[in-house]
XYZ file of C-alpha atoms in Angstrom:
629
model
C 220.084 -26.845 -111.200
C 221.332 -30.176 -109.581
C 218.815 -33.041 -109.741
C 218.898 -34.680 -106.058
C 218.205 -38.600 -105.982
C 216.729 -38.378 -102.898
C 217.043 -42.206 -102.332
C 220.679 -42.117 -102.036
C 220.407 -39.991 -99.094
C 222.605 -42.191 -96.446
C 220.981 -43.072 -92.841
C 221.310 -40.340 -90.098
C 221.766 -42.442 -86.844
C 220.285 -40.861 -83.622
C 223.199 -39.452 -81.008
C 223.616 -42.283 -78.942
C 224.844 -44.684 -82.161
C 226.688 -41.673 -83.128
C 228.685 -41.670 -80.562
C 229.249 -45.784 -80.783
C 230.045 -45.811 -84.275
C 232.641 -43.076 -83.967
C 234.290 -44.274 -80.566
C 234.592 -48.112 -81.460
C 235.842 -47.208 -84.859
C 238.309 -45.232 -82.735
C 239.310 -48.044 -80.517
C 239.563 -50.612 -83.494
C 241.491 -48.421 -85.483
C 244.437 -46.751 -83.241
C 246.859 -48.219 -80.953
C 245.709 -49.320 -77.523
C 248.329 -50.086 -75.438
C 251.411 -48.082 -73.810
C 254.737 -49.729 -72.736
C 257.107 -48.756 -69.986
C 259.750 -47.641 -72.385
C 258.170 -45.411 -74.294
C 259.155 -41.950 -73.895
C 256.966 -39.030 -72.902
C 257.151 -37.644 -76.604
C 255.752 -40.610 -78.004
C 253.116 -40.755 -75.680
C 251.759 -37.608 -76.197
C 251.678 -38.757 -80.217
C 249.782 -41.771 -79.105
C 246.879 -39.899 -77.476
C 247.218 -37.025 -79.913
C 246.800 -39.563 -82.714
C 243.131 -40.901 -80.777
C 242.200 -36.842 -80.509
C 242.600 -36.267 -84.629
C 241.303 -39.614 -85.734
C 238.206 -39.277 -83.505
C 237.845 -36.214 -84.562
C 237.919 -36.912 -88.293
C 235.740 -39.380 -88.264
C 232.687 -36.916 -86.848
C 233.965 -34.683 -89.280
C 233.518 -37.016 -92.035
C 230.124 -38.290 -91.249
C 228.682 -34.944 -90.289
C 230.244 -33.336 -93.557
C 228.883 -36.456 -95.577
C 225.155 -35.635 -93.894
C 225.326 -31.966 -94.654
C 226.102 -32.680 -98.515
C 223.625 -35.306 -99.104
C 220.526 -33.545 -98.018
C 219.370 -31.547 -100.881
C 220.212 -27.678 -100.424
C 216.927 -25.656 -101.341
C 218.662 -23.185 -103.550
C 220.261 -25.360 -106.063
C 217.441 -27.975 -106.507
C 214.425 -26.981 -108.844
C 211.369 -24.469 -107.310
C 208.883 -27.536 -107.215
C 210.856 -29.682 -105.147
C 212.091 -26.492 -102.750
C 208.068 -25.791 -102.414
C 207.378 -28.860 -101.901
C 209.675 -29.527 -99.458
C 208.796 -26.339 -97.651
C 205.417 -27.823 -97.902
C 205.783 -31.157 -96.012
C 208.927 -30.000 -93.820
C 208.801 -26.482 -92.727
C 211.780 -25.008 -94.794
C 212.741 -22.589 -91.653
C 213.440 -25.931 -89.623
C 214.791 -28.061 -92.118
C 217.334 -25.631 -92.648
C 217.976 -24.655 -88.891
C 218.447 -28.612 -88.223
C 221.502 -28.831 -90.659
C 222.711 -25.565 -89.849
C 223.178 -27.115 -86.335
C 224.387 -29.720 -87.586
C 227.474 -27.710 -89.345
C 227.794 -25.866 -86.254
C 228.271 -28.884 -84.316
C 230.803 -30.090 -86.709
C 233.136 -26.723 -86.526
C 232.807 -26.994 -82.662
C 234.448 -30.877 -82.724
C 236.978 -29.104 -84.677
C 237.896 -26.403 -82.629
C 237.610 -28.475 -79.310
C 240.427 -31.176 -81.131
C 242.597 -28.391 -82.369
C 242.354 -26.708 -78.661
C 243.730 -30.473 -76.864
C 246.291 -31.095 -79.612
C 247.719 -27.885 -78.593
C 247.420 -28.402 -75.019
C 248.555 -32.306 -75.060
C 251.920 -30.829 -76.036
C 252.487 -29.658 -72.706
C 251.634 -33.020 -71.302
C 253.802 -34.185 -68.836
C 252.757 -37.469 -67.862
C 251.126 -40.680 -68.990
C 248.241 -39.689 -66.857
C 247.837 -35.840 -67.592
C 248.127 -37.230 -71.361
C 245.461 -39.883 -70.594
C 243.121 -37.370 -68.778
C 243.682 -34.831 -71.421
C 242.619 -37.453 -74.262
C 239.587 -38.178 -72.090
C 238.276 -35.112 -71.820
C 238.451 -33.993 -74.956
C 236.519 -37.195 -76.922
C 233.832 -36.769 -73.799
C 233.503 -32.349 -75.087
C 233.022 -34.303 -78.807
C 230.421 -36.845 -77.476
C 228.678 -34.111 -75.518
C 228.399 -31.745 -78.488
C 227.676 -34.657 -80.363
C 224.573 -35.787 -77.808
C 223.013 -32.147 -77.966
C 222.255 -32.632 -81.607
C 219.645 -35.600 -80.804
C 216.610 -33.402 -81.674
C 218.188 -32.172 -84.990
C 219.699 -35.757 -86.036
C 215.838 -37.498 -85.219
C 214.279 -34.558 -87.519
C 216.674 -34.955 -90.341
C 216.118 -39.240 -90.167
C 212.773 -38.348 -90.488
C 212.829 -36.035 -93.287
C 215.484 -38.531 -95.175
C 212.798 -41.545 -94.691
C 210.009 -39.444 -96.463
C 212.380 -38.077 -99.154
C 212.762 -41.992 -100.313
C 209.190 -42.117 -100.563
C 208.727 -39.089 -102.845
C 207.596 -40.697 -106.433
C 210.609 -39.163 -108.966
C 208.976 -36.225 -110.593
C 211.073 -34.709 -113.413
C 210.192 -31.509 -114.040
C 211.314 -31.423 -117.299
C 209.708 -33.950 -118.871
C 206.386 -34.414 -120.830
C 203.713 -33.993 -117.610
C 200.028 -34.284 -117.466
C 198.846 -32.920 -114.110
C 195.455 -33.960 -113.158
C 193.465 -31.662 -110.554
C 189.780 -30.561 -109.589
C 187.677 -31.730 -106.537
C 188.261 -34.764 -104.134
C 186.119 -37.733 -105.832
C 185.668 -36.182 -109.019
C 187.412 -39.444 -110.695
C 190.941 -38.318 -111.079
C 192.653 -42.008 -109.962
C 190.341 -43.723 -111.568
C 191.194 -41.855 -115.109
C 195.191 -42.677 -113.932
C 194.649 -46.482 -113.314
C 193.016 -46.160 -117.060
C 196.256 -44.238 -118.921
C 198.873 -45.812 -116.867
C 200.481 -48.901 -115.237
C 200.404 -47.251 -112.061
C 197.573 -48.528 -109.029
C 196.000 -45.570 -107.051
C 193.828 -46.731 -104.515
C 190.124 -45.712 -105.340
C 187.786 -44.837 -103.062
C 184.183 -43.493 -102.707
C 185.294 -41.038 -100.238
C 187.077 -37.392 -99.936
C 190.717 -37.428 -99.730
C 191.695 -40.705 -100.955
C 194.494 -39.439 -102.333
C 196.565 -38.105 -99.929
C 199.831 -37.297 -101.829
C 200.984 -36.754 -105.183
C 201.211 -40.207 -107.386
C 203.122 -40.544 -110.275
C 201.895 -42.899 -113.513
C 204.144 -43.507 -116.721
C 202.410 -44.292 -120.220
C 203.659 -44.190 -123.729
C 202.094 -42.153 -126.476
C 203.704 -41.582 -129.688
C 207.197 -43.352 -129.169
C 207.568 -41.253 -126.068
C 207.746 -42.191 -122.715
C 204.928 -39.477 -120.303
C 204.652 -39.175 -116.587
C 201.224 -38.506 -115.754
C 201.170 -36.838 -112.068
C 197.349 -37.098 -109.823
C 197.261 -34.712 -107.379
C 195.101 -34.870 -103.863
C 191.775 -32.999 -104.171
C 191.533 -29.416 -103.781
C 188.608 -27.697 -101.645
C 187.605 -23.894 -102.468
C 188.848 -21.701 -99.982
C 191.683 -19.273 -99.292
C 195.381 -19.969 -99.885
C 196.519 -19.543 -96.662
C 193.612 -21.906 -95.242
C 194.368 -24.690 -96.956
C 196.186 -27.933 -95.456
C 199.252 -29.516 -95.928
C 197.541 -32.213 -98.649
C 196.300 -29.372 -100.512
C 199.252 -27.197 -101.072
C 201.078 -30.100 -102.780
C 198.747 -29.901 -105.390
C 199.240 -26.216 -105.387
C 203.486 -26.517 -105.723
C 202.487 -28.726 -109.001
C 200.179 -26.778 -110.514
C 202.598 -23.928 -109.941
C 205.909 -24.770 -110.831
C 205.158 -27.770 -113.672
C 205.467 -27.393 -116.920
C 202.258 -29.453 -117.751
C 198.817 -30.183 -119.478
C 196.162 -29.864 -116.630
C 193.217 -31.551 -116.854
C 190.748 -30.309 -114.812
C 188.231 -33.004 -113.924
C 184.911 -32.276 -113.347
C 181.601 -34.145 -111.692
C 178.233 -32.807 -112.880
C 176.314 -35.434 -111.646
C 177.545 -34.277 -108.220
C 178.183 -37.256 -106.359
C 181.109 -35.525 -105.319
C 179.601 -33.460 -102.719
C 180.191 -30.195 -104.230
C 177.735 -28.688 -106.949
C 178.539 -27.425 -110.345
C 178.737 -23.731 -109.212
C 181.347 -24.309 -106.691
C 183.423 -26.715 -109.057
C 183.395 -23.598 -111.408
C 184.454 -21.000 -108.856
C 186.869 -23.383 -107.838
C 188.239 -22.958 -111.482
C 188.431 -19.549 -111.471
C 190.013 -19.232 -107.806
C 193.208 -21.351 -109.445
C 192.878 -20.025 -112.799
C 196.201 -17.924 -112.653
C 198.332 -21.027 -112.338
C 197.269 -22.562 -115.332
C 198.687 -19.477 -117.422
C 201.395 -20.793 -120.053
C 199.679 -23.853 -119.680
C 197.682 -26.290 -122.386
C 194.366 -26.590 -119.762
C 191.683 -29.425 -120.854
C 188.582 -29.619 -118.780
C 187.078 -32.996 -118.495
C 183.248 -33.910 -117.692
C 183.718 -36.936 -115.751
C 180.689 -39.547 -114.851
C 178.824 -38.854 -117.940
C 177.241 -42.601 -117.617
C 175.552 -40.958 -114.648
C 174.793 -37.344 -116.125
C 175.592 -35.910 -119.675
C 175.791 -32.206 -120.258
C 172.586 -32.164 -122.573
C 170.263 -33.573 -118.969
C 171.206 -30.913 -117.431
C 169.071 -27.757 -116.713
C 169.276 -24.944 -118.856
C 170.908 -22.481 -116.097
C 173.608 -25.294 -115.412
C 174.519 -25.791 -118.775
C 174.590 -21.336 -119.310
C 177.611 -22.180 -116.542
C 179.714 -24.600 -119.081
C 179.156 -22.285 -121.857
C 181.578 -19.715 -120.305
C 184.627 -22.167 -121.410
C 183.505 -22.413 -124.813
C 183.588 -18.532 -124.577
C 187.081 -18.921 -123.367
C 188.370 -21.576 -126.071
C 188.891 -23.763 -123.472
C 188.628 -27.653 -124.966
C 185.656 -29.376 -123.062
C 185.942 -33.532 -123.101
C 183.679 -35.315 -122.170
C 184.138 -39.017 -120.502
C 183.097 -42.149 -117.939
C 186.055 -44.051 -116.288
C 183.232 -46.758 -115.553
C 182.237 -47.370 -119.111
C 185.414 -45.955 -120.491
C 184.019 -44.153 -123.195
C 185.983 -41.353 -124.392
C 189.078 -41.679 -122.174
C 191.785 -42.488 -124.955
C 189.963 -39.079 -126.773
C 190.883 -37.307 -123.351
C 194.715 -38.750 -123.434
C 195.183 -37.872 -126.926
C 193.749 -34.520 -126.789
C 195.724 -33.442 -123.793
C 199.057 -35.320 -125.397
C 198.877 -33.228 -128.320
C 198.274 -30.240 -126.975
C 201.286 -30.210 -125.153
C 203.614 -31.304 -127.996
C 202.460 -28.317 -129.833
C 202.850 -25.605 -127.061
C 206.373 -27.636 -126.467
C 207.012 -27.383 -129.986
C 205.765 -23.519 -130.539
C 208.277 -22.567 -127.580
C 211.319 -24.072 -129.092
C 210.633 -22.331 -132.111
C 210.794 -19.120 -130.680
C 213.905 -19.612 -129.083
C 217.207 -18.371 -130.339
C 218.695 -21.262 -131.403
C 216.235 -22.507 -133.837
C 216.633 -19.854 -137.107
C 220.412 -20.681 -136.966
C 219.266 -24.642 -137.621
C 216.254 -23.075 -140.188
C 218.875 -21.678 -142.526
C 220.917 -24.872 -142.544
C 217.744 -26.578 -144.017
C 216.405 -26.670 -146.958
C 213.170 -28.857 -147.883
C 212.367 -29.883 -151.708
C 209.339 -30.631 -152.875
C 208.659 -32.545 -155.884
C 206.864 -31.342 -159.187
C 205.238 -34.373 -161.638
C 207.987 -34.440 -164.829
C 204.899 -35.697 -166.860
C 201.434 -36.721 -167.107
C 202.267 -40.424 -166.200
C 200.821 -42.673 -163.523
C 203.682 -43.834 -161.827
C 201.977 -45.911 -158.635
C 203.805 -47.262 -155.743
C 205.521 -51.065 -156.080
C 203.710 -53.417 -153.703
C 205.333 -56.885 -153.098
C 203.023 -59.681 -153.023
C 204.126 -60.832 -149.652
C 203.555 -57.531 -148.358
C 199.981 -57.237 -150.113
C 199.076 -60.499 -148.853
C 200.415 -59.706 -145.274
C 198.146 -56.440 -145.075
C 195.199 -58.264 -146.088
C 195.485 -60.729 -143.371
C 196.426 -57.999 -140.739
C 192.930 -56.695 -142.175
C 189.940 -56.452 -139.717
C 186.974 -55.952 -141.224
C 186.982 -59.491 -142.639
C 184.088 -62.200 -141.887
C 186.172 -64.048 -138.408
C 186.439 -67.637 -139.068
C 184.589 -70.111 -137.304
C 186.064 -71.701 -134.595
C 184.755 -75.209 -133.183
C 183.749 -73.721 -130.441
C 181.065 -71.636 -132.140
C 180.060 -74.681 -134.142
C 179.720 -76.625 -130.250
C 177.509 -73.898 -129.575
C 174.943 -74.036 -132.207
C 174.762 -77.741 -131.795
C 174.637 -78.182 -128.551
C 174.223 -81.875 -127.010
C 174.524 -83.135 -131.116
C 178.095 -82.130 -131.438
C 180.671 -84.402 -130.679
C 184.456 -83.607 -131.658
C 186.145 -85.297 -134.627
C 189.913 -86.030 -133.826
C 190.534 -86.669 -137.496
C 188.994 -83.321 -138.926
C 192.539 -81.765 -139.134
C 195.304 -85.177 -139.499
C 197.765 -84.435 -142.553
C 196.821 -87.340 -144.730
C 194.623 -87.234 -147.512
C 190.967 -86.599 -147.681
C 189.979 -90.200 -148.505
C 191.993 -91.999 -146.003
C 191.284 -89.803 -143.315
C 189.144 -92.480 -142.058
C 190.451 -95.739 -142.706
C 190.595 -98.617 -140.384
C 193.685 -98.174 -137.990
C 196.122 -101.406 -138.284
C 196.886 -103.242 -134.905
C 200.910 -102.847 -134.820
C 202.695 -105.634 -132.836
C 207.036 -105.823 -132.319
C 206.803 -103.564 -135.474
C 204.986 -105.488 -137.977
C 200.810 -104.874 -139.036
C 198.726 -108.133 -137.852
C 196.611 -107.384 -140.916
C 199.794 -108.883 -142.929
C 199.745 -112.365 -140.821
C 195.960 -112.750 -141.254
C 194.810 -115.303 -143.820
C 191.174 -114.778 -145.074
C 190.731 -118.124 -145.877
C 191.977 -119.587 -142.112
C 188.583 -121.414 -141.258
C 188.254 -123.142 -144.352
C 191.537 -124.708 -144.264
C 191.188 -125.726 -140.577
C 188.342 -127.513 -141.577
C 190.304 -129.996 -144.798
C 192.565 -130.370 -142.358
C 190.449 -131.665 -139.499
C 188.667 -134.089 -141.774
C 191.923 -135.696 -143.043
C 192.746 -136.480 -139.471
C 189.827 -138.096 -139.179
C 189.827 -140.348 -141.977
C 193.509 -140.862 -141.175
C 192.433 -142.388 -137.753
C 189.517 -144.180 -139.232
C 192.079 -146.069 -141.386
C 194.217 -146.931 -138.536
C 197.241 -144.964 -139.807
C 198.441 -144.127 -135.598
C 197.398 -147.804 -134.051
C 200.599 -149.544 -133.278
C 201.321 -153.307 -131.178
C 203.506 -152.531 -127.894
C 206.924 -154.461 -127.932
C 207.436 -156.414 -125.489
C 210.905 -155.971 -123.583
C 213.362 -158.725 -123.657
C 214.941 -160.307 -120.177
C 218.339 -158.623 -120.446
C 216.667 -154.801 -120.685
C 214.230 -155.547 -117.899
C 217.376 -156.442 -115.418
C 219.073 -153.193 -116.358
C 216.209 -151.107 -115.612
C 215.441 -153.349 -112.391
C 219.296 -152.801 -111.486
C 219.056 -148.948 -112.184
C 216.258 -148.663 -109.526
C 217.538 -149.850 -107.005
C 220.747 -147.554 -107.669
C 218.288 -144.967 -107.624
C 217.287 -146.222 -104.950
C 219.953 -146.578 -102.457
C 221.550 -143.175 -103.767
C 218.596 -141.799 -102.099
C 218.752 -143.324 -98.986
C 222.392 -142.166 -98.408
C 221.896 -138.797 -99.444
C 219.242 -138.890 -96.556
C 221.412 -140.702 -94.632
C 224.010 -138.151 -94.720
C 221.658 -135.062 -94.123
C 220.567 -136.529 -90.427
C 224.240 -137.427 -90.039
C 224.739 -133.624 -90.614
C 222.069 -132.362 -88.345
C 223.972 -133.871 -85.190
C 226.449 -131.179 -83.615
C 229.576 -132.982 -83.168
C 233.149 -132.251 -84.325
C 233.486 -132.780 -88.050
C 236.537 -135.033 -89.328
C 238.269 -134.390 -92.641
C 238.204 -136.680 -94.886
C 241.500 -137.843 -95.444
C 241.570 -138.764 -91.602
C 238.625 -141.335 -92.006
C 239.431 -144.512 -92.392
C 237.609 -146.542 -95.112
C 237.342 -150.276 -94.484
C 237.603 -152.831 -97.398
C 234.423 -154.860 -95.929
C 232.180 -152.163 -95.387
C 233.065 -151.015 -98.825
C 232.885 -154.125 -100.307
C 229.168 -154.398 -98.880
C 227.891 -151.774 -100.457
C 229.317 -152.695 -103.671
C 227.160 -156.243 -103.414
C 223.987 -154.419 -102.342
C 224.306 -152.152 -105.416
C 224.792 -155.342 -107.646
C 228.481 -155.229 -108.391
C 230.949 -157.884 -107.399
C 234.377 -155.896 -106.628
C 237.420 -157.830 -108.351
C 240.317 -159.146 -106.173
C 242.951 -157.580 -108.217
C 241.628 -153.569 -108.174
C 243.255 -150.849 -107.440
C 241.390 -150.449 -104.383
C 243.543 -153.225 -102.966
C 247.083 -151.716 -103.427
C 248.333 -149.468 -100.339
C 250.704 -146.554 -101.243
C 253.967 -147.169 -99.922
C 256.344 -144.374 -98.639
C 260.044 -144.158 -98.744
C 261.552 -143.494 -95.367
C 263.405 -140.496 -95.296
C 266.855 -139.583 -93.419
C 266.666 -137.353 -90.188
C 268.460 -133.959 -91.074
C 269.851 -132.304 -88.022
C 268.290 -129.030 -86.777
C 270.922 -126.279 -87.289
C 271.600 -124.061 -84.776
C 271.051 -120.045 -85.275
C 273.820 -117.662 -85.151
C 274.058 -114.257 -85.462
C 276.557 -112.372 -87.721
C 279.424 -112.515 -85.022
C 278.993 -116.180 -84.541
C 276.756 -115.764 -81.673
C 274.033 -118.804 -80.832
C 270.856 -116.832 -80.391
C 267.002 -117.968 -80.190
C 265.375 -120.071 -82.752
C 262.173 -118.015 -82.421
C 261.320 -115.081 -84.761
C 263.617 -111.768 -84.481
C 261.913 -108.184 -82.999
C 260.503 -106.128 -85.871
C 263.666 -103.460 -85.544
C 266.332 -105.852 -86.189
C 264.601 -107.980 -89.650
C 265.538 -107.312 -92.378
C 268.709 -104.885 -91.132
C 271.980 -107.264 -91.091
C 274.610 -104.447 -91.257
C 275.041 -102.736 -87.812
C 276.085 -98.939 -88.586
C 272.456 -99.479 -90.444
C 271.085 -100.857 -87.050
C 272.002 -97.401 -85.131
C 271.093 -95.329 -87.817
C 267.332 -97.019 -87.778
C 267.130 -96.249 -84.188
C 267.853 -93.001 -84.228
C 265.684 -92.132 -86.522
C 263.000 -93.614 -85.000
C 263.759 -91.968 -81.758
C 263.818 -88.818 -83.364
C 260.389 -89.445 -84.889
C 259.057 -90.331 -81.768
C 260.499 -86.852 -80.103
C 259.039 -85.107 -82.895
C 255.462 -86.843 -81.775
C 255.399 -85.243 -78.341
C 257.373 -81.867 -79.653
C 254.040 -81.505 -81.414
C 251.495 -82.045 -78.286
C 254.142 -79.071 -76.290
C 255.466 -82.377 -74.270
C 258.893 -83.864 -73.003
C 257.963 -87.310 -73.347
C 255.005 -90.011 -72.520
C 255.248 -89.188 -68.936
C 254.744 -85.109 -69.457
C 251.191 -84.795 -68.153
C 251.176 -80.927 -67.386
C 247.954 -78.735 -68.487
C 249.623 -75.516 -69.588
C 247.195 -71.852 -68.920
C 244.590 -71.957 -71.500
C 244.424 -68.319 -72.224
C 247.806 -66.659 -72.240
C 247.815 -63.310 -71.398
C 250.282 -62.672 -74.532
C 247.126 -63.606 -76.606
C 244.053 -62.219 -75.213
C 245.476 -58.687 -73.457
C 245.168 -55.576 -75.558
C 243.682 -54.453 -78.388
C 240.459 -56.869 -79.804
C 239.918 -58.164 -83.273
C 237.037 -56.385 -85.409
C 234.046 -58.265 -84.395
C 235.001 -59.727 -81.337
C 232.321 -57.520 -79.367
C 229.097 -56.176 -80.322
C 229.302 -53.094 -78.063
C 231.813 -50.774 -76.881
């Protein structure tokens, strides 16, 4: 039997975008325009070629819708029920047998106006002829709107079907609405039912995954089944039916005798035996839920005569609370087990497995001699297993020890520093560019300050720093009277100069200032200095006169006079004249080049040529260049 992912199902698209995937696909894809030249043969191919490609393409996408919905006789009897459940087999089918019958129909009406475009005689019969038969396809095509919606619909709840495997290790919980079934799920699994105090939370069937024993189970809740008739019961109902019938499972049947459930013990028993038959071949636990509320031994004496019938029955009755949690990994385990060894007791009667018993052979060992020989335990291991060990006293934590002493306790940062025990709590030096201050620190400071403050004393008692001021001679006290007034008068210029400098006039350089011998000479006295008559200051520089050179007159390589002035940029630096023309031309042709590129004759061209040539924008469009047809 195949196994359908039913999430891989493509999109159906409703008529209209049917037809507007298929025709602009068409138009993209095949020629679209006809010259005068062509010949009537070849333009009866060109329309024939729009017929068959148009019709291919419905072909293709109808065939591909067809084989991706699952067919109901080749996928496994749970998911045909269940489907026939939530979809009404009779109409699923009839939708995609429409949907094949539309598909031979495209194919007969193409094959019919190939065969008649041959006797096309025209460009317009051929055209009219093409026309009418993609508007027979679209028709045919717009007909199937009721069956395309349906099938959309039917694809968008197939993707939100949990994956079931039928095959696989299954517990299938069932019983009364509210009876606790999610809650027990949420406890086993990683899946998140939502949990209610109402009926009929669970509307559908959930699936849960959990591992027990190395092995991965799927652990399926089903909505909640009410006692009545088979052919009463609603569409949430029956899905629970299709799994209990067709699974190959552990049911747990869930019961609520505190019966908060709405529904008493009696009817949750009759209930039982209405659906009895399809737990045949199947491991069946039933669980007493809620027993935080009510246990079995509170209850009456006539109500528990009513559980005693599945103890009569060897039926295993657990017991458990989803609340308090008490006994829910006993419920897992019991069910898990139960179904390995009915899984296991049908393999071995199957036909294969006394071929692989005869291969086989198992030896079992007899003692040699009376010696003790006990197994080798490595220390490491030993020691590893008695810390993995859990009855040991727990160690106590610093939190515990906060606890008992309350507002007395106050945390010791050096409880747990790797030094050792006795200088755990030592001073802490004070560590300054690397070295300890305790090093630089002599114990003895104060006392030595104080020998040395008293010898300063007595040394200024005795007179040792009194000494007689010398009295400057004549010559040093002129120097130093000369030097300020230098000082002086260098400070007067300098502020001199700076209100010079604020007035905006035009500056002169210095070489063009004239310097006057007096004026210089003046400041020289008032700065104490008497310039000497022979200095160098004196002496004027003297200049040799030089003779007049004629100015030459320019002339060009053929003894031409030309202009003194500078040459134009295209003759420097060219003196040969073959060189000359070949420059130019260049140039000129670089300068053609320049308006060749802008589509101009020269600087004058100023014509605005059409901006959208019909050679470019006529015919067929580029993929993407419209959003619609």
């Amino acid at each position: 039997m195949a196994m359908y992912n039913f999430k891989k199902i493509t999109v159906v698209p409703t008529s209209k975008d049917f037809v507007d995937i298929v025709l602009s696909k068409t138009q993209r894809k095949t020629p679209t325009v006809v010259h005068k030249h062509y010949k009537i043969s070849r333009i009866r191919a060109f329309y024939m070629r729009k017929i068959k490609y148009t019709q291919q393409n419905y072909h293709d996408k109808l065939t591909q819708i067809i084989n991706d919905f699952p067919k109901l006789e080749d996928i496994h009897p749970f998911y045909a029920d269940l489907m026939n459940v939530l979809y009404d087999k009779d109409h699923y089918k009839l939708a995609l047998g429409q949907i094949n019958t539309a598909r031979h129909l495209i194919d007969n009406v193409a094959r019919d106006y190939v065969r008649l475009m041959k006797y096309g005689d025209s460009l317009y019969r051929c055209k009219q002829l093409k026309r009418a038969a993609l508007g027979r396809m679209c028709t045919i095509m717009k007909r199937q709107n009721q069956s395309l919606q349906y099938l959309e619909q039917v694809r968008q709840h197939l993707s939100r079907l949990p994956a079931i495997d039928p095959m696989t290790r299954t517990l299938l919980i069932c019983g009364f609405p509210n009876v606790g079934k999610s809650s027990f799920m949420n406890k086993v699994t990683r899946a998140d039912v939502e949990v209610e105090p109402y009926a009929f939370t669970t509307k559908s069937l959930f699936v849960g995954h959990m591992d027990f024993r190395y092995l991965r189970w799927q652990v399926i809740d089903t909505p909640g089944i009410l006692d009545h008739p088979l052919e009463e019961r609603n569409t949430i109902e029956m899905q629970a039916i299709t799994a209990l019938a067709h699974l190959r499972a552990c049911v747990l049947y869930f019961m609520d005798l505190s019966e908060q459930c709405g529904h008493s013990i009696e009817s949750q028993i009759e209930l039982f035996e209405s659906i009895k038959p399809l737990f045949s071949n199947k491991p069946l636990v039933v669980v007493i839920n809620k027993i935080d509320i009510v246990k079995p031994d509170e209850l009456s004496p006539e109500k528990q005569k009513l559980l005693e019938q599945f103890k009569s029955e060897e039926i295993p009755v657990m017991m458990m609370s989803t609340v308090t949690e008490e006994g829910v990994m006993d419920v897992k385990t019991e069910a898990c087990n139960l179904l390995l060894s009915q899984r296991v007791d049908v393999k071995m009667r199957g036909k294969k497995v006394p071929d692989v018993l005869n291969r086989l052979h198992v030896a079992m060992p007899t003692p040699r001699d009376q010696k003790v020989r006990p197994p080798f335990i490595p220390e490491a291991i030993r020691k590893k297993r008695e810390s993995m060990e859990t009855n040991k006293p727990a160690r106590k934590l610093l939190r515990d020890i906060e606890l008992e002493m309350g507002d007395d306790y106050t945390f010791d940062l050096r409880q747990h520093w790797l030094v050792k025990e006795n200088e755990k709590y030592d001073e802490i030096p004070e560590i300054w560019m690397g070295h300890n201050i305790a090093d630089y620190v002599d114990p003895e400071i104060e006392s030595k300050l104080a020998e040395l403050e008293k010898e300063e004393e007595m040394r200024e008692a005795a007179g040792v720093y009194d000494s007689d001021s010398s009295e400057e001679d004549d010559e040093m006290a002129g120097i130093r009277k000369t030097a300020a007034m230098i000082r002086e008068k260098r400070t007067l210029m300098i502020q001199e100069s700076r209100e010079k400098r604020r007035i905006r006039a035009p500056q002169i350089p210095r070489k063009a200032r004239a310097t006057k011998r007096k004026h210089f000479e003046t400041q020289m006295d008032d700065l104490g200095v008497d310039p000497a008559e022979e200095g160098h200051y004196t002496k004027s520089r003297s200049r040799s006169r030089s003779a007049v050179v004629p100015k030459k007159k320019r002339m060009d390589s053929l003894g031409r006079v030309v202009s003194s002035s500078r040459p134009p940029r295209d003759v420097s630096g060219i003196r040969d004249p073959e060189k000359l023309k070949k420059v130019r031309k260049l140039a000129k042709g670089i300068q053609e080049r320049k308006f060749a590129k802008h589509a101009k004759k020269g600087e004058s061209d100023r014509k605005i040529p059409d901006r959208m040539p019909k050679h470019l924008f006529a015919g067929k469009r580029k993929m993407g260049s419209a959003s619609h047809r």
